[in-house]
Coordinates of C-alpha atoms and ligand atoms in Angstrom, one line a residue:
M87 CA 43.1 49.8 216.7
A88 CA 41.6 47.2 214.2
G89 CA 38.4 47.5 216.1
L90 CA 38.4 51.0 216.0
S91 CA 38.9 51.5 212.5
K92 CA 36.3 48.8 211.7
S93 CA 33.7 50.5 213.7
V94 CA 34.7 53.9 212.0
L95 CA 34.1 52.2 208.5
L96 CA 30.8 50.8 210.0
V97 CA 29.5 54.1 210.7
A98 CA 30.8 55.7 207.6
C99 CA 28.8 53.0 205.8
C100 CA 25.5 53.5 207.6
C101 CA 25.8 57.5 207.0
L102 CA 26.3 56.9 203.6
C103 CA 23.5 54.4 202.8
F104 CA 21.2 56.6 204.9
L105 CA 22.0 59.8 202.6
S106 CA 21.2 57.8 199.2
V107 CA 18.2 56.2 200.7
S108 CA 16.2 58.9 202.4
S109 CA 14.8 61.6 200.0
L110 CA 14.5 65.2 200.5
I111 CA 11.0 65.0 199.0
E112 CA 8.3 63.5 201.1
R113 CA 5.4 61.5 200.0
L114 CA 1.7 62.2 200.6
E115 CA -1.4 60.7 199.1
H116 CA -4.5 62.4 198.3
P117 CA -7.8 60.8 197.0
V118 CA -9.5 61.4 193.7
K119 CA -13.3 62.0 193.3
D120 CA -15.7 59.0 193.1
D121 CA -15.5 59.6 189.1
G122 CA -11.9 59.6 189.2
S123 CA -11.4 63.1 188.4
L124 CA -9.9 65.9 190.5
S125 CA -10.1 69.7 190.6
F126 CA -8.3 72.3 192.6
M127 CA -7.5 76.0 192.8
V128 CA -3.9 77.6 192.4
I129 CA -3.1 80.8 194.3
G130 CA 0.2 82.7 194.8
D131 CA 1.6 85.7 196.5
W132 CA -1.3 86.3 198.9
G133 CA -0.9 86.9 202.3
R134 CA -1.6 90.9 203.2
K135 CA -4.1 90.5 205.8
G136 CA -6.8 91.0 203.2
K137 CA -5.6 94.0 201.7
Y138 CA -4.7 94.6 197.9
N139 CA -7.8 92.7 197.0
Q140 CA -6.9 89.8 198.6
S141 CA -10.2 89.6 200.0
Q142 CA -11.9 89.9 196.9
V143 CA -9.8 87.1 195.3
A144 CA -10.6 85.1 198.3
L145 CA -14.5 85.6 197.8
Q146 CA -14.4 84.8 194.0
M147 CA -12.3 81.5 194.5
G148 CA -14.8 80.2 197.3
R149 CA -17.6 81.0 194.8
V150 CA -15.8 79.1 191.7
S151 CA -14.5 76.3 194.2
E152 CA -18.1 75.4 195.4
R153 CA -19.1 75.3 191.6
L154 CA -16.1 72.9 191.0
N155 CA -16.3 71.0 194.2
I156 CA -12.6 71.3 194.6
D157 CA -10.5 68.5 196.1
F158 CA -7.6 70.8 197.4
V159 CA -5.9 74.4 197.1
I160 CA -2.3 74.8 195.9
C161 CA -0.4 77.6 196.9
T162 CA 2.7 78.7 194.7
G163 CA 4.4 80.6 197.6
D164 CA 5.1 84.2 199.2
N165 CA 2.6 82.8 201.8
F166 CA 2.9 86.0 204.2
Y167 CA 4.3 89.4 203.4
D168 CA 6.5 90.8 204.0
D169 CA 8.8 88.6 205.7
G170 CA 7.3 85.5 206.3
L171 CA 6.2 84.4 209.7
T172 CA 8.2 85.4 213.0
S173 CA 6.9 82.4 214.9
V174 CA 4.1 79.8 215.2
N175 CA 2.0 82.3 217.2
D176 CA 2.4 85.1 214.7
P177 CA -1.1 86.4 214.4
A178 CA -0.4 87.0 210.6
F179 CA -1.2 83.3 210.2
E180 CA -5.0 83.7 211.0
K181 CA -5.2 87.4 209.6
S182 CA -3.8 86.8 206.3
F183 CA -5.1 82.9 206.0
S184 CA -7.8 81.4 208.5
K185 CA -10.0 84.7 208.3
I186 CA -9.6 85.4 205.0
Y187 CA -10.2 82.0 202.9
T188 CA -13.5 81.5 204.9
A189 CA -15.7 79.9 202.3
K190 CA -17.0 76.2 202.9
S191 CA -15.8 75.4 199.7
L192 CA -12.2 76.2 200.8
Q193 CA -12.1 74.3 203.7
K194 CA -10.1 71.6 202.2
Q195 CA -6.3 70.8 202.3
W196 CA -4.1 73.5 201.4
Y197 CA -0.7 72.6 200.0
N198 CA 1.8 75.6 200.3
V199 CA 5.5 75.8 199.4
L200 CA 7.7 78.6 200.4
G201 CA 8.6 81.7 198.5
N202 CA 11.4 84.0 198.9
H203 CA 9.7 86.4 201.3
D204 CA 8.8 83.4 203.4
Y205 CA 12.5 82.8 203.6
R206 CA 12.9 86.2 205.1
G207 CA 11.2 84.9 208.1
N208 CA 11.3 82.2 210.5
V209 CA 11.0 79.2 208.0
E210 CA 10.7 76.5 210.7
A211 CA 7.6 78.0 211.9
Q212 CA 5.8 77.9 208.4
L213 CA 6.8 74.2 208.3
D214 CA 5.8 73.5 211.9
P215 CA 3.1 70.8 211.8
I216 CA 1.8 72.8 214.9
L217 CA 0.2 75.0 212.5
G218 CA -2.2 72.3 211.5
S219 CA -3.6 72.6 214.9
I220 CA -4.6 76.2 214.4
D221 CA -6.0 75.4 210.9
R222 CA -6.0 71.9 209.9
R223 CA -6.0 73.0 206.1
W224 CA -2.4 73.9 206.3
I225 CA 0.6 71.7 205.2
C226 CA 3.5 73.3 204.1
K227 CA 7.0 71.3 203.4
R228 CA 9.8 72.5 201.4
S229 CA 9.5 69.7 198.7
F230 CA 6.9 66.8 198.5
I231 CA 5.2 64.6 196.3
V232 CA 1.2 64.4 196.3
N233 CA 0.3 61.3 194.8
T234 CA -3.3 61.0 193.3
E235 CA -4.6 58.3 191.4
I236 CA -5.0 60.6 188.3
A237 CA -2.0 63.1 188.5
E238 CA 1.3 63.0 190.5
F239 CA 2.2 66.5 191.8
F240 CA 5.8 67.7 192.7
F241 CA 6.5 70.6 195.0
I242 CA 9.7 71.8 194.8
D243 CA 11.6 74.4 197.0
T244 CA 12.9 76.9 194.6
T245 CA 14.1 79.9 196.7
P246 CA 17.5 78.2 197.6
F247 CA 18.3 78.0 193.9
V248 CA 18.4 81.7 193.5
D249 CA 22.2 83.2 193.3
K250 CA 21.1 86.8 194.4
Y251 CA 19.7 85.7 197.8
F252 CA 23.0 84.6 199.0
L253 CA 25.1 87.0 196.8
N254 CA 23.4 90.1 198.3
P255 CA 22.2 89.2 201.9
K256 CA 22.7 92.9 202.8
D257 CA 19.5 93.5 201.1
H258 CA 17.5 91.1 203.2
T259 CA 18.2 88.3 205.9
Y260 CA 17.1 85.0 204.8
D261 CA 16.4 81.6 207.1
W262 CA 18.9 79.0 205.3
R263 CA 18.5 76.9 208.3
G264 CA 18.1 73.3 206.6
V265 CA 19.1 74.0 203.3
L266 CA 23.3 74.4 204.0
P267 CA 25.5 73.4 202.6
R268 CA 23.7 74.8 199.4
K269 CA 25.4 72.9 196.8
D270 CA 24.9 69.6 198.6
Y271 CA 21.1 70.5 199.3
L272 CA 20.5 71.5 195.5
S273 CA 22.3 68.7 194.0
K274 CA 20.4 66.1 196.2
L275 CA 16.9 68.0 195.6
L276 CA 17.7 67.7 191.9
K277 CA 18.7 63.9 192.1
D278 CA 15.7 63.3 194.2
L279 CA 13.3 64.9 191.9
E280 CA 14.9 63.2 189.0
L281 CA 14.3 59.8 190.3
A282 CA 11.0 60.4 191.5
L283 CA 10.1 61.7 187.9
Q284 CA 11.6 58.7 186.2
D285 CA 9.4 56.3 188.7
S286 CA 6.2 57.9 188.1
T287 CA 3.6 56.2 186.1
A288 CA 1.2 59.0 186.5
N289 CA -0.8 60.2 183.8
W290 CA -0.5 64.1 184.6
K291 CA 2.8 65.2 185.7
I292 CA 2.7 68.7 187.6
V293 CA 5.5 70.3 189.2
V294 CA 4.9 73.6 191.5
G295 CA 7.5 75.9 192.7
H296 CA 7.5 79.7 193.9
H297 CA 9.9 81.0 191.1
T298 CA 9.1 81.3 187.5
I299 CA 11.0 79.3 184.9
K300 CA 9.6 81.3 181.8
S301 CA 8.0 84.7 182.5
I302 CA 7.5 88.0 180.7
G303 CA 6.6 89.6 184.1
H304 CA 8.5 92.1 186.4
H305 CA 11.1 89.2 187.4
G306 CA 11.2 87.4 184.2
D307 CA 12.9 84.0 183.8
T308 CA 14.7 82.5 186.8
K309 CA 17.8 81.3 184.9
E310 CA 19.0 79.2 187.7
L311 CA 15.8 77.0 187.3
A312 CA 15.9 77.1 183.5
R313 CA 19.4 75.7 183.5
Q314 CA 19.2 73.4 186.4
L315 CA 15.3 72.2 186.7
L316 CA 13.9 72.8 183.2
P317 CA 16.0 69.9 181.5
I318 CA 14.8 67.3 184.1
L319 CA 11.0 68.4 183.5
E320 CA 11.3 68.2 179.8
E321 CA 13.0 64.9 179.7
N322 CA 10.5 63.4 182.1
N323 CA 7.6 64.7 180.2
V324 CA 6.1 67.1 182.8
D325 CA 2.9 68.3 181.4
L326 CA 2.6 71.6 183.6
Y327 CA 5.0 73.8 185.7
I328 CA 3.0 75.9 187.9
N329 CA 4.4 78.8 189.9
G330 CA 3.9 82.4 191.5
H331 CA 6.8 85.0 192.3
D332 CA 5.6 87.4 189.3
H333 CA 2.5 89.0 190.5
C334 CA 0.1 88.2 187.6
L335 CA -1.7 85.6 185.9
Q336 CA 0.2 84.1 182.8
H337 CA 0.4 81.2 180.3
M338 CA 3.3 80.6 178.3
S339 CA 4.1 77.3 176.3
S340 CA 7.3 76.0 175.5
T341 CA 9.2 76.2 172.0
S342 CA 10.8 72.7 172.9
S343 CA 8.6 70.5 174.7
Q344 CA 4.7 69.7 175.6
I345 CA 5.3 71.6 179.2
Q346 CA 3.2 74.6 179.7
F347 CA 4.2 77.3 182.1
L348 CA 1.4 78.7 184.3
T349 CA 2.0 81.6 186.7
S350 CA -0.8 82.2 189.5
G351 CA 0.7 85.0 191.5
G352 CA -2.2 87.4 191.8
G353 CA -3.3 86.5 195.4
S354 CA -3.0 90.2 196.5
K355 CA -0.7 93.1 195.3
A356 CA -0.5 93.2 191.6
W357 CA -0.4 95.8 188.8
K358 CA 3.3 96.0 188.5
G359 CA 2.9 97.5 184.9
D360 CA 6.5 96.6 183.9
F361 CA 6.0 93.6 181.7
D362 CA 7.5 93.6 178.3
E363 CA 7.8 91.2 175.4
L364 CA 4.4 90.5 174.8
N365 CA 5.0 89.1 171.5
R366 CA 7.7 86.8 173.1
K367 CA 7.3 83.2 171.7
G368 CA 5.3 81.1 173.4
T369 CA 3.0 83.9 175.3
K370 CA -0.3 82.5 175.2
F371 CA -2.2 85.0 177.8
Y372 CA -0.8 87.7 180.5
Y373 CA -2.8 89.7 182.9
D374 CA -1.0 92.1 185.1
G375 CA -3.8 92.1 187.9
Q376 CA -5.1 90.0 190.9
G377 CA -7.0 86.7 190.1
F378 CA -6.5 82.9 190.6
M379 CA -6.5 79.8 188.6
S380 CA -8.5 76.5 188.5
V381 CA -7.5 73.2 187.2
E382 CA -10.0 70.4 186.4
L383 CA -8.3 67.1 185.3
E384 CA -9.7 63.8 184.0
Q385 CA -7.8 60.9 182.7
S386 CA -7.7 62.5 179.1
N387 CA -8.4 66.1 179.6
A388 CA -7.5 69.1 181.5
K389 CA -9.0 72.3 181.8
I390 CA -7.4 75.3 183.3
V391 CA -8.9 78.5 183.6
F392 CA -7.8 81.7 185.1
Y393 CA -10.2 84.3 186.7
D394 CA -9.9 88.3 187.9
I395 CA -11.3 89.3 190.9
F396 CA -14.7 89.5 189.8
G397 CA -14.9 85.8 189.0
K398 CA -14.6 86.5 185.3
R399 CA -12.9 84.0 183.2
L400 CA -9.8 85.6 181.5
H401 CA -8.1 82.7 179.8
V402 CA -8.9 79.1 179.2
L403 CA -6.7 76.2 178.5
D404 CA -7.8 72.9 177.3
L405 CA -5.2 70.0 177.1
F406 CA -5.6 66.6 175.6
K407 CA -3.6 63.7 176.2
G408 CA -3.7 61.0 173.8
V409 CA -4.7 57.3 174.5
Y410 CA -1.6 55.3 174.0
S411 CA -2.0 51.9 172.9
A412 CA 0.4 49.2 173.9
M413 CA 2.1 47.9 170.6
Ligands
NAG151 C1 -8.4 96.0 192.7 O1 -8.8 95.4 191.8 C2 -9.4 96.4 190.8 C3 -10.1 95.4 189.7 O2 -9.1 94.8 188.8 C4 -8.4 97.3 190.4 O3 -8.8 98.3 189.7 C5 -7.6 97.8 191.6 O4 -6.6 98.8 191.2 C6 -7.4 97.0 192.8 N1 -6.7 97.4 194.1 C7 -5.5 97.4 194.3 C8 -5.0 98.1 195.6 O5 -4.7 96.6 193.8

């Protein structure tokens, strides 16, 4: 009896230790350029087999990427419309990805998060490393960190935060394998993110998720993220929150912190036309059409540019980070 309860106790302890030690956020490393700088593209809401100007966006992205000699591409989710991938053999993977982004300059690592449309398909397929053997650029995980010498990128799985996908599941079916029980998953994810941000010594801290936090677009703010995620980002001096979900290009600033909200969701279908509040406080730029975004990072400067499908620059944001001297 005593022996049994002892071993039960031991197993329970091990489980607890394991839970508190292992993080939901996997860590990856990416090298910077020889001069210590980094440049990358950001695109979102794209996979439509070339339709809705997806191919035109890809073409211009390739040209700008060549000029900037980019290091990688960040995707803000909704990778395959309408319902994600059916399996790792789904031809949409090549028709919407490999055969579209063909420029030499785009043959770099692609870091992808999942959007709500991806959750409508077979999520495990998009996360399967076997896709990397079909196209070696592909990396998709729920939540992960990409550490570079100059910046740390925190990719966050935002879809499970949104109540309505759970409240009205009759509209669509979602593949929630791996994120249930929901409450435990979300609280652990937030805790793991907070710890990682607190530990980060990176000069630039950049968070990427599919859903908006602050947006004047069709979907508007995601109130669950504004309530649960934003306070953690602000407390930890995050510089940029980058998202998709609204099919537009957008720059909003915060009224309470340094954080800049950047939407790059113009990878294919756009022109929703139902934005409002153009005079909302913090609105710096809004474009209701297709396009993409580039980011160039140096130790004390960041340059962010939005482009339309002709490669024309629509908006430029220059950020400067002061040099802090030790007292
Ligand atoms: C493609 O882009 C052009 C130029 O922005 C726009 O006029 C046109 O409506 C777009 N086509 C679609 C299907 O969105």
